[in-house]
């Protein structure tokens, strides 16, 4: 569980660095999301871009930086819940994890929830 929180924090810090280029102040907060009928802790971020643009940017960032692909966005797909199964981010842990991102529209643009 500690490794998962560390991973999510590390990824969001990288996301915040990218967001600062666009002069958007990014505030993260702890939250919870129901997934597979269980309440799971997550990191929640509100961002300016619309969901479709954010999903594509997030997919590209994870692919370029950590060399894994998110399922749920791409050719003929545009789901709110994006996932990657059995991925390893060596800087965080050598263990394989299931990585999820839920991106939905809100009043500011998008709300992004990241959990593993």
mmCIF file of C-alpha atoms in Angstrom:
data_model
loop_
_atom_site.group_PDB
_atom_site.id
_atom_site.type_symbol
_atom_site.label_atom_id
_atom_site.label_comp_id
_atom_site.label_asym_id
_atom_site.label_seq_id
_atom_site.Cartn_x
_atom_site.Cartn_y
_atom_site.Cartn_z
ATOM 1 C CA UNK A 1 0.000 0.000 0.000
ATOM 2 C CA UNK A 2 2.882 2.367 0.817
ATOM 3 C CA UNK A 3 4.455 1.649 -2.546
ATOM 4 C CA UNK A 4 1.195 2.432 -4.320
ATOM 5 C CA UNK A 5 0.831 5.784 -2.567
ATOM 6 C CA UNK A 6 4.453 6.609 -3.330
ATOM 7 C CA UNK A 7 3.935 5.716 -6.981
ATOM 8 C CA UNK A 8 0.834 7.846 -7.307
ATOM 9 C CA UNK A 9 2.511 10.778 -5.555
ATOM 10 C CA UNK A 10 5.553 10.518 -7.813
ATOM 11 C CA UNK A 11 3.432 10.426 -10.972
ATOM 12 C CA UNK A 12 1.334 13.367 -9.862
ATOM 13 C CA UNK A 13 4.432 15.394 -9.034
ATOM 14 C CA UNK A 14 5.575 14.810 -12.599
ATOM 15 C CA UNK A 15 2.134 15.828 -13.825
ATOM 16 C CA UNK A 16 2.311 19.000 -11.737
ATOM 17 C CA UNK A 17 5.656 19.850 -13.320
ATOM 18 C CA UNK A 18 4.100 19.490 -16.756
ATOM 19 C CA UNK A 19 1.100 21.568 -15.667
ATOM 20 C CA UNK A 20 3.298 24.425 -14.474
ATOM 21 C CA UNK A 21 4.395 24.969 -18.075
ATOM 22 C CA UNK A 22 0.855 26.069 -18.816
ATOM 23 C CA UNK A 23 0.692 28.297 -15.713
ATOM 24 C CA UNK A 24 -2.084 26.296 -14.147
ATOM 25 C CA UNK A 25 -1.971 25.827 -10.403
ATOM 26 C CA UNK A 26 -2.531 22.170 -9.682
ATOM 27 C CA UNK A 27 -3.861 21.169 -6.302
ATOM 28 C CA UNK A 28 -3.976 17.516 -5.383
ATOM 29 C CA UNK A 29 -6.208 16.117 -2.700
ATOM 30 C CA UNK A 30 -6.911 12.703 -1.273
ATOM 31 C CA UNK A 31 -10.158 11.099 -2.318
ATOM 32 C CA UNK A 32 -11.895 7.792 -2.783
ATOM 33 C CA UNK A 33 -13.403 6.013 -5.758
ATOM 34 C CA UNK A 34 -15.547 2.902 -5.972
ATOM 35 C CA UNK A 35 -13.937 0.283 -8.194
ATOM 36 C CA UNK A 36 -15.038 -3.363 -8.401
ATOM 37 C CA UNK A 37 -17.554 -2.706 -5.595
ATOM 38 C CA UNK A 38 -14.820 -1.546 -3.210
ATOM 39 C CA UNK A 39 -13.978 1.936 -2.007
ATOM 40 C CA UNK A 40 -10.372 2.670 -2.929
ATOM 41 C CA UNK A 41 -8.152 5.608 -1.964
ATOM 42 C CA UNK A 42 -7.062 7.845 -4.824
ATOM 43 C CA UNK A 43 -5.415 11.147 -5.621
ATOM 44 C CA UNK A 44 -7.794 13.726 -7.132
ATOM 45 C CA UNK A 45 -6.729 16.624 -9.364
ATOM 46 C CA UNK A 46 -8.865 19.205 -11.168
ATOM 47 C CA UNK A 47 -7.348 20.395 -14.447
ATOM 48 C CA UNK A 48 -8.268 22.886 -17.159
ATOM 49 C CA UNK A 49 -8.205 20.690 -20.276
ATOM 50 C CA UNK A 50 -11.312 18.909 -21.450
ATOM 51 C CA UNK A 51 -11.380 15.163 -20.681
ATOM 52 C CA UNK A 52 -10.527 13.982 -24.203
ATOM 53 C CA UNK A 53 -7.432 16.197 -24.423
ATOM 54 C CA UNK A 54 -6.316 15.245 -20.909
ATOM 55 C CA UNK A 55 -6.756 11.516 -21.579
ATOM 56 C CA UNK A 56 -4.615 11.693 -24.701
ATOM 57 C CA UNK A 57 -1.912 13.765 -22.988
ATOM 58 C CA UNK A 58 -1.863 11.448 -19.942
ATOM 59 C CA UNK A 59 -1.668 8.349 -22.170
ATOM 60 C CA UNK A 60 1.220 9.857 -24.150
ATOM 61 C CA UNK A 61 3.040 10.973 -20.992
ATOM 62 C CA UNK A 62 2.852 7.538 -19.349
ATOM 63 C CA UNK A 63 3.891 5.811 -22.570
ATOM 64 C CA UNK A 64 6.862 8.146 -23.143
ATOM 65 C CA UNK A 65 8.026 8.282 -19.521
ATOM 66 C CA UNK A 66 7.234 4.828 -18.105
ATOM 67 C CA UNK A 67 6.784 2.780 -21.284
ATOM 68 C CA UNK A 68 3.313 1.448 -20.601
ATOM 69 C CA UNK A 69 0.066 1.900 -22.451
ATOM 70 C CA UNK A 70 -3.295 2.767 -20.979
ATOM 71 C CA UNK A 71 -6.309 0.800 -22.158
ATOM 72 C CA UNK A 72 -9.574 2.613 -22.723
ATOM 73 C CA UNK A 73 -8.380 5.481 -24.923
ATOM 74 C CA UNK A 74 -7.463 5.193 -28.560
ATOM 75 C CA UNK A 75 -8.944 3.866 -31.762
ATOM 76 C CA UNK A 76 -12.734 3.529 -31.281
ATOM 77 C CA UNK A 77 -12.375 3.840 -27.473
ATOM 78 C CA UNK A 78 -12.917 6.749 -25.131
ATOM 79 C CA UNK A 79 -13.726 5.392 -21.667
ATOM 80 C CA UNK A 80 -13.714 7.399 -18.453
ATOM 81 C CA UNK A 81 -11.692 4.702 -16.667
ATOM 82 C CA UNK A 82 -8.270 4.082 -18.194
ATOM 83 C CA UNK A 83 -6.192 1.130 -17.014
ATOM 84 C CA UNK A 84 -2.872 -0.614 -17.323
ATOM 85 C CA UNK A 85 -2.381 -4.092 -15.878
ATOM 86 C CA UNK A 86 0.814 -5.584 -14.500
ATOM 87 C CA UNK A 87 2.983 -2.533 -15.096
ATOM 88 C CA UNK A 88 6.294 -1.880 -13.417
ATOM 89 C CA UNK A 89 7.775 1.516 -12.683
ATOM 90 C CA UNK A 90 11.309 0.649 -11.614
ATOM 91 C CA UNK A 91 11.969 4.043 -9.980
ATOM 92 C CA UNK A 92 9.158 3.306 -7.535
ATOM 93 C CA UNK A 93 9.054 -0.454 -7.120
ATOM 94 C CA UNK A 94 10.023 -3.659 -8.843
ATOM 95 C CA UNK A 95 6.539 -5.067 -8.096
ATOM 96 C CA UNK A 96 3.896 -5.191 -10.812
ATOM 97 C CA UNK A 97 0.769 -3.135 -10.185
ATOM 98 C CA UNK A 98 -2.574 -2.414 -11.777
ATOM 99 C CA UNK A 99 -2.739 1.304 -12.556
ATOM 100 C CA UNK A 100 -6.005 3.216 -13.073
ATOM 101 C CA UNK A 101 -7.002 6.747 -13.987
ATOM 102 C CA UNK A 102 -10.596 7.975 -14.037
ATOM 103 C CA UNK A 103 -11.057 11.228 -15.987
ATOM 104 C CA UNK A 104 -14.443 12.955 -16.113
ATOM 105 C CA UNK A 105 -15.645 16.429 -16.974
ATOM 106 C CA UNK A 106 -16.288 18.942 -14.188
ATOM 107 C CA UNK A 107 -16.995 22.672 -13.949
ATOM 108 C CA UNK A 108 -13.285 23.574 -14.343
ATOM 109 C CA UNK A 109 -12.533 21.209 -17.225
ATOM 110 C CA UNK A 110 -11.637 17.746 -15.940
ATOM 111 C CA UNK A 111 -11.333 15.815 -12.720
ATOM 112 C CA UNK A 112 -8.644 13.155 -12.702
ATOM 113 C CA UNK A 113 -8.522 10.366 -10.118
ATOM 114 C CA UNK A 114 -5.403 8.190 -10.023
ATOM 115 C CA UNK A 115 -5.220 4.931 -8.083
ATOM 116 C CA UNK A 116 -3.433 1.597 -8.180
#
